[in-house]
């Protein structure tokens, strides 16, 4: 279990799958409060309950409580969901974690001239920042230890927020691509 830190954050996770569960568990173990939001309210509530007393369930489509919003969805849903939340994400640090592989698994599902994070930035409201993280780490690796978390962002504000929360969540080792 990660040592509790003075760098705690409020984190909302949109998604209820394996990565949402694993990242949520790390965040809670690090002393962060976590809000789980999902289209299936029962699944979101079950995940929040499994994460413990520091986790709550948010209403799908409502303003996320967290300063950091982790979008833990399959790549095809990420941009539409961020667009759906719209101004509710203003001022938030949006963490995009997807891997957009094609169905054959031998290439990207989109052109090489963009990324899902770049597409998220296009639909995110003014004042929101986008971070790309966790896309190079499988769930089972996160569950076993303190891996290096690669992050990419175009400004320092989201990097600082993400570093604080990642230190608190047990992913203290990180490196920045920019």
Coordinates of N, CA, C and O in Angstrom, one line a residue:
X1 N 0.8 -1.2 0.0 CA 0.0 0.0 0.0 C 0.9 1.2 0.0 O 1.9 1.3 0.6
X2 N 0.5 2.3 -0.7 CA 1.3 3.5 -0.8 C 1.2 4.2 0.5 O 0.2 4.2 1.2
X3 N 2.3 4.9 0.8 CA 2.3 5.8 2.0 C 1.4 7.0 1.8 O 1.5 7.6 0.7
X4 N 0.7 7.3 2.8 CA -0.2 8.5 2.6 C 0.7 9.7 2.5 O 1.7 9.9 3.0
X5 N 0.2 10.7 1.7 CA 1.0 11.8 1.3 C 0.2 13.1 1.6 O -1.0 13.1 1.7
X6 N 0.9 14.2 1.7 CA 0.3 15.5 1.9 C -0.1 16.1 0.6 O -0.6 17.2 0.5
X7 N 0.1 15.4 -0.5 CA -0.2 15.8 -1.8 C -1.5 15.3 -2.3 O -1.7 15.0 -3.5
X8 N -2.5 15.1 -1.5 CA -3.8 14.5 -1.9 C -4.5 15.4 -2.8 O -4.4 16.6 -2.8
X9 N -5.3 14.8 -3.6 CA -6.1 15.5 -4.6 C -7.5 14.9 -4.6 O -7.8 13.9 -4.1
X10 N -8.4 15.7 -5.3 CA -9.8 15.2 -5.5 C -9.8 14.7 -7.0 O -9.5 15.5 -7.9
X11 N -10.1 13.5 -7.2 CA -10.0 12.9 -8.5 C -11.4 12.3 -8.9 O -12.0 11.6 -8.1
X12 N -11.9 12.6 -10.1 CA -13.1 12.0 -10.7 C -12.6 11.1 -11.8 O -11.7 11.4 -12.5
X13 N -13.2 9.9 -11.8 CA -12.9 8.9 -12.8 C -14.2 8.6 -13.6 O -15.2 8.2 -13.0
X14 N -14.1 8.9 -14.9 CA -15.3 8.6 -15.8 C -14.9 7.2 -16.4 O -14.1 7.1 -17.2
X15 N -15.7 6.2 -15.9 CA -15.5 4.9 -16.4 C -15.5 3.9 -15.2 O -15.3 4.3 -14.1
X16 N -15.9 2.7 -15.5 CA -16.0 1.7 -14.4 C -15.3 0.4 -14.7 O -15.5 -0.6 -14.0
X17 N -14.4 0.4 -15.7 CA -13.7 -0.9 -16.1 C -12.4 -1.1 -15.2 O -12.2 -0.5 -14.2
X18 N -11.6 -2.0 -15.8 CA -10.4 -2.5 -15.0 C -9.4 -1.3 -14.7 O -8.9 -1.3 -13.6
X19 N -9.2 -0.5 -15.7 CA -8.3 0.6 -15.4 C -8.9 1.6 -14.4 O -8.2 2.2 -13.6
X20 N -10.1 1.9 -14.5 CA -10.8 2.8 -13.5 C -10.6 2.2 -12.1 O -10.3 2.9 -11.2
X21 N -10.9 0.9 -12.0 CA -10.7 0.2 -10.7 C -9.3 0.3 -10.2 O -9.1 0.6 -9.0
X22 N -8.3 0.0 -11.0 CA -6.9 0.0 -10.6 C -6.4 1.4 -10.3 O -5.8 1.6 -9.2
X23 N -6.7 2.3 -11.1 CA -6.2 3.7 -10.9 C -7.0 4.3 -9.6 O -6.4 4.9 -8.8
X24 N -8.3 4.0 -9.5 CA -9.0 4.4 -8.4 C -8.5 3.8 -7.1 O -8.3 4.5 -6.1
X25 N -8.1 2.6 -7.1 CA -7.5 1.9 -5.9 C -6.2 2.6 -5.5 O -6.0 2.8 -4.3
X26 N -5.4 2.8 -6.5 CA -4.1 3.5 -6.2 C -4.3 4.9 -5.6 O -3.7 5.3 -4.7
X27 N -5.3 5.6 -6.2 CA -5.6 7.0 -5.8 C -6.1 7.0 -4.3 O -5.7 7.8 -3.5
X28 N -7.0 6.1 -4.0 CA -7.6 6.0 -2.7 C -6.5 5.6 -1.7 O -6.4 6.2 -0.6
X29 N -5.6 4.7 -2.0 CA -4.6 4.2 -1.1 C -3.6 5.3 -0.8 O -2.9 5.3 0.2
X30 N -3.5 6.3 -1.7 CA -2.6 7.4 -1.5 C -3.2 8.6 -0.8 O -2.6 9.6 -0.7
X31 N -4.5 8.4 -0.3 CA -5.1 9.5 0.4 C -6.0 10.4 -0.4 O -6.4 11.4 0.2
X32 N -6.2 10.2 -1.6 CA -7.0 11.0 -2.5 C -8.5 10.7 -2.3 O -8.8 9.5 -2.0
X33 N -9.3 11.6 -2.5 CA -10.8 11.3 -2.6 C -11.0 11.0 -4.1 O -10.5 11.7 -5.0
X34 N -11.9 10.1 -4.3 CA -12.2 9.6 -5.7 C -13.7 9.6 -5.9 O -14.4 9.0 -5.1
X35 N -14.1 10.1 -7.0 CA -15.5 10.0 -7.4 C -15.5 9.2 -8.7 O -14.8 9.4 -9.6
X36 N -16.4 8.2 -8.7 CA -16.6 7.3 -9.9 C -17.9 7.7 -10.6 O -19.0 7.8 -10.0
X37 N -17.8 7.9 -11.9 CA -18.9 8.3 -12.8 C -19.0 7.3 -13.9 O -18.0 7.0 -14.5
X38 N -20.2 6.8 -14.2 CA -20.3 5.8 -15.3 C -21.7 5.9 -15.8 O -22.7 6.3 -15.1
X39 N -21.9 5.5 -17.1 CA -23.2 5.4 -17.7 C -24.1 4.5 -16.9 O -25.3 4.7 -16.7
X40 N -23.6 3.4 -16.4 CA -24.3 2.4 -15.6 C -24.1 2.8 -14.1 O -23.1 2.6 -13.5
X41 N -25.1 3.5 -13.5 CA -25.0 4.0 -12.2 C -24.8 2.9 -11.2 O -24.0 3.1 -10.2
X42 N -25.3 1.7 -11.4 CA -25.1 0.6 -10.5 C -23.7 0.1 -10.5 O -23.1 -0.1 -9.4
X43 N -23.1 0.0 -11.7 CA -21.7 -0.3 -11.8 C -20.8 0.7 -11.1 O -19.8 0.4 -10.4
X44 N -21.1 2.0 -11.3 CA -20.3 3.1 -10.7 C -20.4 3.0 -9.2 O -19.4 3.1 -8.5
X45 N -21.6 2.7 -8.7 CA -21.8 2.6 -7.2 C -21.1 1.4 -6.7 O -20.4 1.5 -5.6
X46 N -21.1 0.3 -7.4 CA -20.4 -0.9 -6.9 C -18.9 -0.7 -6.9 O -18.2 -1.1 -5.9
X47 N -18.3 0.0 -7.9 CA -16.9 0.3 -7.9 C -16.5 1.3 -6.7 O -15.6 1.0 -6.0
X48 N -17.3 2.3 -6.5 CA -17.1 3.2 -5.4 C -17.1 2.5 -4.1 O -16.2 2.7 -3.3
X49 N -18.0 1.6 -3.9 CA -18.1 0.9 -2.7 C -16.9 0.0 -2.5 O -16.3 -0.1 -1.4
X50 N -16.4 -0.7 -3.6 CA -15.3 -1.5 -3.5 C -14.0 -0.7 -3.2 O -13.1 -1.3 -2.5
X51 N -13.9 0.5 -3.6 CA -12.8 1.4 -3.4 C -12.7 1.9 -1.9 O -11.7 2.3 -1.5
X52 N -13.8 1.9 -1.2 CA -13.8 2.2 0.2 C -14.4 3.6 0.5 O -15.0 4.3 -0.4
X53 N -14.2 4.0 1.7 CA -14.8 5.2 2.3 C -14.4 6.5 1.6 O -15.1 7.5 1.7
X54 N -13.2 6.5 0.9 CA -12.7 7.7 0.3 C -13.3 7.9 -1.1 O -12.9 8.8 -1.9
X55 N -14.2 6.9 -1.5 CA -14.7 7.0 -2.9 C -16.2 7.2 -2.8 O -16.9 6.8 -1.9
X56 N -16.7 8.0 -3.8 CA -18.1 8.3 -3.9 C -18.6 8.0 -5.3 O -17.8 7.8 -6.2
X57 N -19.9 8.0 -5.5 CA -20.4 7.9 -6.9 C -21.0 9.2 -7.3 O -21.8 9.8 -6.6
X58 N -20.6 9.6 -8.5 CA -21.1 10.8 -9.1 C -22.2 10.4 -10.2 O -22.3 9.3 -10.6
X59 N -23.0 11.4 -10.5 CA -24.1 11.2 -11.5 C -23.5 11.4 -12.9 O -22.8 12.4 -13.1
X60 N -23.8 10.5 -13.8 CA -23.3 10.6 -15.2 C -23.8 11.9 -15.8 O -25.0 12.3 -15.7
X61 N -22.9 12.6 -16.3 CA -23.2 13.9 -17.0 C -23.1 15.1 -16.1 O -23.2 16.2 -16.6
X62 N -23.1 14.9 -14.8 CA -23.0 16.0 -13.8 C -21.6 16.6 -13.8 O -20.7 16.0 -14.3
X63 N -21.4 17.7 -13.2 CA -20.1 18.3 -13.0 C -19.3 17.4 -12.2 O -19.7 17.1 -11.0
X64 N -18.1 17.0 -12.7 CA -17.3 16.1 -11.8 C -16.8 16.9 -10.6 O -16.4 18.1 -10.7
X65 N -16.7 16.2 -9.5 CA -16.2 16.9 -8.2 C -14.7 17.1 -8.2 O -14.2 18.0 -7.6
X66 N -14.0 16.2 -8.9 CA -12.5 16.3 -8.9 C -11.9 17.4 -9.7 O -12.5 17.8 -10.7
X67 N -10.8 17.9 -9.2 CA -10.0 18.8 -9.9 C -9.3 18.1 -11.1 O -9.0 18.8 -12.1
X68 N -9.1 16.8 -10.9 CA -8.5 16.0 -11.9 C -9.6 15.0 -12.4 O -10.2 14.4 -11.5
X69 N -9.8 14.9 -13.7 CA -10.8 14.0 -14.2 C -10.1 13.0 -15.1 O -9.6 13.4 -16.2
X70 N -10.1 11.8 -14.7 CA -9.5 10.7 -15.5 C -10.6 10.1 -16.4 O -11.6 9.6 -15.8
X71 N -10.3 10.1 -17.7 CA -11.3 9.5 -18.6 C -10.8 8.1 -18.9 O -9.9 7.9 -19.7
X72 N -11.4 7.1 -18.2 CA -10.9 5.7 -18.3 C -11.9 4.9 -19.1 O -12.7 4.1 -18.6
X73 N -11.9 5.2 -20.4 CA -12.9 4.6 -21.4 C -12.1 4.1 -22.6 O -11.0 4.5 -22.8
X74 N -12.8 3.2 -23.4 CA -12.2 2.8 -24.6 C -12.1 4.0 -25.5 O -12.9 4.9 -25.5
X75 N -11.1 4.0 -26.4 CA -10.7 5.2 -27.1 C -11.9 5.8 -27.9 O -12.0 7.0 -28.0
X76 N -12.7 5.0 -28.5 CA -13.8 5.5 -29.3 C -14.8 6.3 -28.6 O -15.5 7.1 -29.1
X77 N -14.9 6.1 -27.3 CA -15.8 6.9 -26.4 C -15.2 8.1 -25.8 O -16.0 9.0 -25.3
X78 N -13.9 8.3 -25.8 CA -13.3 9.4 -25.1 C -13.7 10.7 -25.6 O -14.2 11.6 -24.8
X79 N -13.5 11.0 -26.8 CA -13.8 12.4 -27.4 C -15.3 12.7 -27.3 O -15.7 13.7 -26.8
X80 N -16.2 11.7 -27.6 CA -17.6 12.1 -27.5 C -18.0 12.3 -26.0 O -18.9 13.2 -25.7
X81 N -17.5 11.6 -25.1 CA -17.8 11.8 -23.7 C -17.3 13.1 -23.2 O -18.0 13.9 -22.5
X82 N -16.1 13.5 -23.5 CA -15.5 14.8 -23.1 C -16.4 15.9 -23.8 O -16.8 16.9 -23.1
X83 N -16.8 15.8 -25.0 CA -17.7 16.7 -25.6 C -19.1 16.8 -24.9 O -19.6 17.9 -24.7
X84 N -19.6 15.6 -24.5 CA -20.8 15.6 -23.8 C -20.8 16.3 -22.4 O -21.7 17.1 -22.1
X85 N -19.7 16.2 -21.7 CA -19.5 16.9 -20.4 C -19.3 18.4 -20.6 O -19.6 19.2 -19.8
X86 N -18.7 18.7 -21.8 CA -18.5 20.1 -22.1 C -18.0 21.0 -21.0 O -17.0 20.8 -20.4
X87 N -18.8 22.1 -20.8 CA -18.3 23.1 -19.8 C -18.2 22.6 -18.4 O -17.6 23.3 -17.6
X88 N -18.8 21.5 -18.1 CA -18.6 20.9 -16.8 C -17.1 20.5 -16.5 O -16.7 20.3 -15.3
X89 N -16.3 20.5 -17.6 CA -14.9 20.2 -17.4 C -14.0 21.4 -17.4 O -12.8 21.3 -17.3
X90 N -14.6 22.6 -17.5 CA -13.8 23.9 -17.5 C -13.0 23.9 -16.2 O -13.5 23.7 -15.1
X91 N -11.7 24.3 -16.3 CA -10.9 24.4 -15.2 C -10.3 23.1 -14.7 O -9.5 23.1 -13.8
X92 N -10.7 22.0 -15.2 CA -10.2 20.7 -14.8 C -9.0 20.2 -15.5 O -8.7 20.7 -16.6
X93 N -8.2 19.3 -14.9 CA -7.2 18.6 -15.6 C -7.8 17.3 -16.1 O -8.2 16.5 -15.2
X94 N -7.8 17.1 -17.4 CA -8.4 15.9 -18.0 C -7.3 15.0 -18.3 O -6.4 15.3 -19.0
X95 N -7.3 13.8 -17.7 CA -6.3 12.8 -18.0 C -6.9 11.7 -18.9 O -7.8 11.1 -18.6
X96 N -6.3 11.6 -20.1 CA -6.7 10.7 -21.1 C -5.8 9.5 -21.1 O -4.6 9.6 -21.2
X97 N -6.3 8.3 -21.0 CA -5.5 7.1 -20.8 C -5.6 6.0 -21.9 O -5.0 5.0 -21.8
X98 N -6.4 6.3 -22.9 CA -6.7 5.2 -23.9 C -5.5 4.9 -24.8 O -4.6 5.6 -25.0
X99 N -5.7 3.7 -25.4 CA -4.8 3.2 -26.5 C -5.6 2.9 -27.7 O -6.4 2.0 -27.7
X100 N -5.5 3.8 -28.7 CA -6.4 3.7 -29.9 C -5.9 2.7 -31.0 O -5.7 3.1 -32.1
X101 N -5.8 1.4 -30.6 CA -5.4 0.4 -31.6 C -6.5 0.0 -32.5 O -7.7 0.0 -32.0
X102 N -6.2 -0.3 -33.7 CA -7.3 -0.8 -34.6 C -7.7 -2.2 -34.2 O -7.0 -2.8 -33.4
X103 N -8.7 -2.7 -34.8 CA -9.3 -4.0 -34.4 C -8.3 -5.2 -34.7 O -8.3 -6.2 -34.0
X104 N -7.4 -5.0 -35.7 CA -6.3 -6.0 -35.9 C -5.2 -5.9 -34.9 O -4.4 -6.9 -34.8
X105 N -5.1 -4.8 -34.2 CA -4.0 -4.7 -33.2 C -2.7 -4.4 -33.8 O -1.6 -4.5 -33.2
X106 N -2.6 -4.0 -35.1 CA -1.4 -3.8 -35.8 C -1.1 -2.3 -36.2 O -0.2 -2.0 -37.0
X107 N -1.9 -1.4 -35.7 CA -1.8 0.0 -36.0 C -2.8 0.8 -35.2 O -3.6 0.3 -34.4
X108 N -2.8 2.1 -35.5 CA -3.7 3.0 -34.8 C -5.0 3.1 -35.5 O -5.1 2.9 -36.7
X109 N -6.1 3.3 -34.7 CA -7.4 3.4 -35.3 C -7.7 4.8 -35.9 O -8.7 5.1 -36.4
X110 N -6.7 5.7 -35.7 CA -6.8 7.1 -36.3 C -5.5 7.4 -37.0 O -4.5 6.6 -36.9
X111 N -5.4 8.5 -37.7 CA -4.2 8.8 -38.5 C -3.0 9.1 -37.5 O -3.2 9.4 -36.3
X112 N -1.9 9.1 -38.1 CA -0.7 9.3 -37.3 C -0.4 10.8 -37.0 O 0.5 11.1 -36.3
X113 N -1.2 11.6 -37.6 CA -1.0 13.1 -37.5 C -1.8 13.7 -36.2 O -1.7 14.9 -36.0
X114 N -2.4 12.8 -35.5 CA -3.1 13.3 -34.3 C -3.1 12.2 -33.2 O -2.6 11.1 -33.4
X115 N -3.7 12.5 -32.1 CA -3.8 11.5 -31.0 C -5.2 11.7 -30.3 O -5.8 12.8 -30.6
X116 N -5.6 10.8 -29.5 CA -6.9 11.0 -28.8 C -6.8 12.2 -27.9 O -7.7 13.0 -27.8
X117 N -5.7 12.3 -27.2 CA -5.5 13.5 -26.3 C -5.6 14.8 -27.1 O -6.2 15.8 -26.6
X118 N -5.0 14.9 -28.3 CA -5.1 16.1 -29.1 C -6.5 16.3 -29.5 O -7.0 17.5 -29.5
X119 N -7.3 15.3 -29.8 CA -8.7 15.4 -30.2 C -9.5 15.8 -29.0 O -10.4 16.6 -29.1
X120 N -9.2 15.3 -27.8 CA -9.8 15.8 -26.5 C -9.6 17.3 -26.3 O -10.5 18.0 -26.0
X121 N -8.4 17.7 -26.5 CA -8.0 19.1 -26.4 C -8.9 20.0 -27.3 O -9.3 21.1 -26.9
X122 N -9.2 19.5 -28.4 CA -10.0 20.3 -29.4 C -11.5 20.5 -28.9 O -12.1 21.5 -29.2
X123 N -12.0 19.5 -28.2 CA -13.4 19.6 -27.7 C -13.5 20.0 -26.3 O -14.6 20.3 -25.8
X124 N -12.4 20.0 -25.5 CA -12.4 20.4 -24.1 C -12.8 21.9 -24.0 O -12.4 22.7 -24.9
X125 N -13.4 22.3 -22.9 CA -13.8 23.7 -22.8 C -12.6 24.5 -22.4 O -11.5 24.0 -22.0
X126 N -12.7 25.8 -22.6 CA -11.7 26.8 -22.3 C -11.3 26.6 -20.8 O -12.2 26.4 -20.0
X127 N -10.1 26.7 -20.5 CA -9.6 26.5 -19.1 C -9.3 25.1 -18.7 O -8.7 24.9 -17.7
X128 N -9.7 24.1 -19.5 CA -9.4 22.8 -19.2 C -8.0 22.4 -19.7 O -7.6 23.0 -20.7
X129 N -7.3 21.6 -19.1 CA -6.0 21.1 -19.5 C -6.1 19.6 -19.8 O -6.8 18.9 -19.1
X130 N -5.3 19.1 -20.7 CA -5.3 17.7 -21.1 C -3.9 17.1 -20.8 O -2.9 17.7 -21.2
X131 N -3.9 16.0 -20.2 CA -2.7 15.2 -19.9 C -2.9 13.8 -20.5 O -4.0 13.2 -20.4
X132 N -1.9 13.3 -21.1 CA -1.9 11.9 -21.6 C -1.1 11.1 -20.6 O 0.1 11.4 -20.3
X133 N -1.6 10.0 -20.0 CA -0.9 9.2 -19.1 C -1.5 7.8 -19.0 O -2.7 7.6 -19.5
X134 N -0.8 6.9 -18.5 CA -1.2 5.5 -18.2 C -1.4 4.7 -19.5 O -1.7 3.5 -19.4
X135 N -1.3 5.2 -20.7 CA -1.5 4.5 -21.9 C -0.3 3.5 -22.2 O -0.5 2.6 -23.0
X136 N 0.8 3.6 -21.5 CA 1.9 2.7 -21.7 C 2.0 1.6 -20.6 O 3.0 0.9 -20.6
X137 N 1.0 1.6 -19.7 CA 1.1 0.7 -18.6 C -0.2 -0.2 -18.5 O -1.3 0.3 -18.5
X138 N 0.0 -1.5 -18.5 CA -1.1 -2.4 -18.4 C -1.6 -2.4 -16.9 O -0.9 -2.2 -16.0
X139 N -2.9 -2.8 -16.8 CA -3.5 -2.8 -15.4 C -2.7 -3.7 -14.5 O -2.4 -3.4 -13.3
X140 N -2.3 -4.9 -14.9 CA -1.6 -5.8 -14.0 C -0.3 -5.3 -13.6 O 0.2 -5.6 -12.5
X141 N 0.3 -4.5 -14.4 CA 1.6 -3.8 -13.9 C 1.3 -2.8 -12.9 O 2.0 -2.7 -11.9
X142 N 0.3 -2.0 -13.0 CA -0.1 -1.0 -12.0 C -0.4 -1.7 -10.7 O -0.1 -1.2 -9.6
X143 N -1.1 -2.8 -10.7 CA -1.5 -3.5 -9.5 C -0.3 -4.1 -8.7 O -0.4 -4.3 -7.5
X144 N 0.8 -4.3 -9.4 CA 2.0 -4.9 -8.8 C 3.0 -4.0 -8.2 O 3.9 -4.4 -7.5
X145 N 3.0 -2.7 -8.5 CA 4.0 -1.9 -7.9 C 3.9 -0.4 -8.3 O 2.8 0.1 -8.5
X146 N 5.0 0.2 -8.3 CA 5.1 1.7 -8.5 C 5.8 1.9 -9.9 O 7.0 2.2 -9.9
X147 N 5.1 1.7 -11.0 CA 5.8 1.9 -12.3 C 6.1 3.3 -12.6 O 5.5 4.3 -12.0
X148 N 6.9 3.5 -13.6 CA 7.1 4.9 -14.1 C 5.9 5.2 -14.9 O 5.4 4.4 -15.8
X149 N 5.3 6.4 -14.7 CA 4.1 6.8 -15.4 C 4.6 7.9 -16.4 O 5.0 9.0 -15.9
X150 N 4.5 7.7 -17.6 CA 4.8 8.7 -18.6 C 3.7 9.6 -18.8 O 2.5 9.2 -18.9
X151 N 3.9 10.9 -18.8 CA 2.9 11.9 -19.0 C 3.3 12.9 -20.1 O 4.5 13.1 -20.3
X152 N 2.3 13.4 -20.8 CA 2.5 14.4 -21.8 C 1.5 15.4 -21.7 O 0.3 15.1 -21.5
X153 N 1.9 16.7 -21.7 CA 1.0 17.8 -21.6 C 1.7 19.0 -22.3 O 2.9 19.0 -22.4
X154 N 0.9 20.0 -22.7 CA 1.5 21.1 -23.4 C 1.8 22.3 -22.5 O 2.5 23.2 -22.9
X155 N 1.3 22.2 -21.2 CA 1.7 23.3 -20.3 C 2.1 22.6 -18.9 O 1.8 21.4 -18.7
X156 N 2.6 23.4 -18.1 CA 3.1 22.9 -16.8 C 2.0 22.8 -15.7 O 2.1 21.9 -14.8
X157 N 0.9 23.5 -15.8 CA -0.2 23.4 -14.9 C -0.7 22.0 -14.7 O -0.8 21.5 -13.6
X158 N -1.1 21.3 -15.8 CA -1.7 20.0 -15.6 C -0.6 19.0 -15.1 O -0.9 18.1 -14.4
X159 N 0.7 19.2 -15.5 CA 1.7 18.4 -15.1 C 1.9 18.4 -13.6 O 2.1 17.4 -12.9
X160 N 1.9 19.7 -13.1 CA 2.1 19.8 -11.6 C 0.9 19.2 -10.9 O 1.1 18.5 -9.9
X161 N -0.3 19.3 -11.3 CA -1.5 18.7 -10.7 C -1.4 17.2 -10.7 O -1.6 16.5 -9.7
X162 N -1.0 16.7 -11.9 CA -0.9 15.3 -12.0 C 0.3 14.7 -11.2 O 0.1 13.6 -10.6
X163 N 1.4 15.4 -11.1 CA 2.5 14.9 -10.3 C 2.1 14.8 -8.8 O 2.4 13.8 -8.2
X164 N 1.4 15.8 -8.3 CA 0.9 15.8 -6.9 C 0.0 14.5 -6.7 O 0.2 13.8 -5.8
X165 N -0.9 14.3 -7.6 CA -1.8 13.2 -7.4 C -1.1 11.9 -7.6 O -1.4 10.9 -6.9
X166 N -0.2 11.8 -8.6 CA 0.5 10.5 -8.8 C 1.4 10.2 -7.7 O 1.6 9.0 -7.3
X167 N 2.1 11.2 -7.1 CA 2.9 10.9 -5.9 C 2.0 10.3 -4.8 O 2.4 9.4 -4.1
X168 N 0.9 10.9 -4.6 CA 0.0 10.5 -3.5 C -0.6 9.1 -3.8 O -0.9 8.4 -2.9
X169 N -0.7 8.8 -5.1 CA -1.4 7.5 -5.4 C -0.4 6.3 -5.5 O -0.8 5.2 -5.9
X170 N 0.8 6.5 -5.2 CA 1.8 5.4 -5.3 C 2.5 5.3 -6.6 O 3.3 4.4 -6.9
X171 N 2.2 6.2 -7.6 CA 2.9 6.2 -8.9 C 3.9 7.4 -8.8 O 3.9 8.3 -9.6
X172 N 4.8 7.4 -7.8 CA 5.6 8.5 -7.5 C 6.7 8.7 -8.6 O 7.2 9.8 -8.8
X173 N 7.0 7.6 -9.3 CA 8.0 7.8 -10.4 C 7.3 8.1 -11.7 O 6.4 7.5 -12.1
X174 N 7.7 9.2 -12.3 CA 7.0 9.7 -13.5 C 8.1 10.3 -14.4 O 9.2 10.7 -13.9
X175 N 7.8 10.4 -15.6 CA 8.7 11.2 -16.5 C 7.8 11.9 -17.5 O 6.7 11.4 -17.8
X176 N 8.2 13.1 -17.9 CA 7.4 13.9 -18.8 C 7.9 13.9 -20.2 O 9.1 14.0 -20.4
X177 N 7.0 13.8 -21.1 CA 7.5 13.8 -22.5 C 7.7 15.2 -23.1 O 8.2 15.4 -24.1
X178 N 7.2 16.2 -22.4 CA 7.3 17.6 -22.8 C 7.9 18.4 -21.7 O 7.8 18.1 -20.6

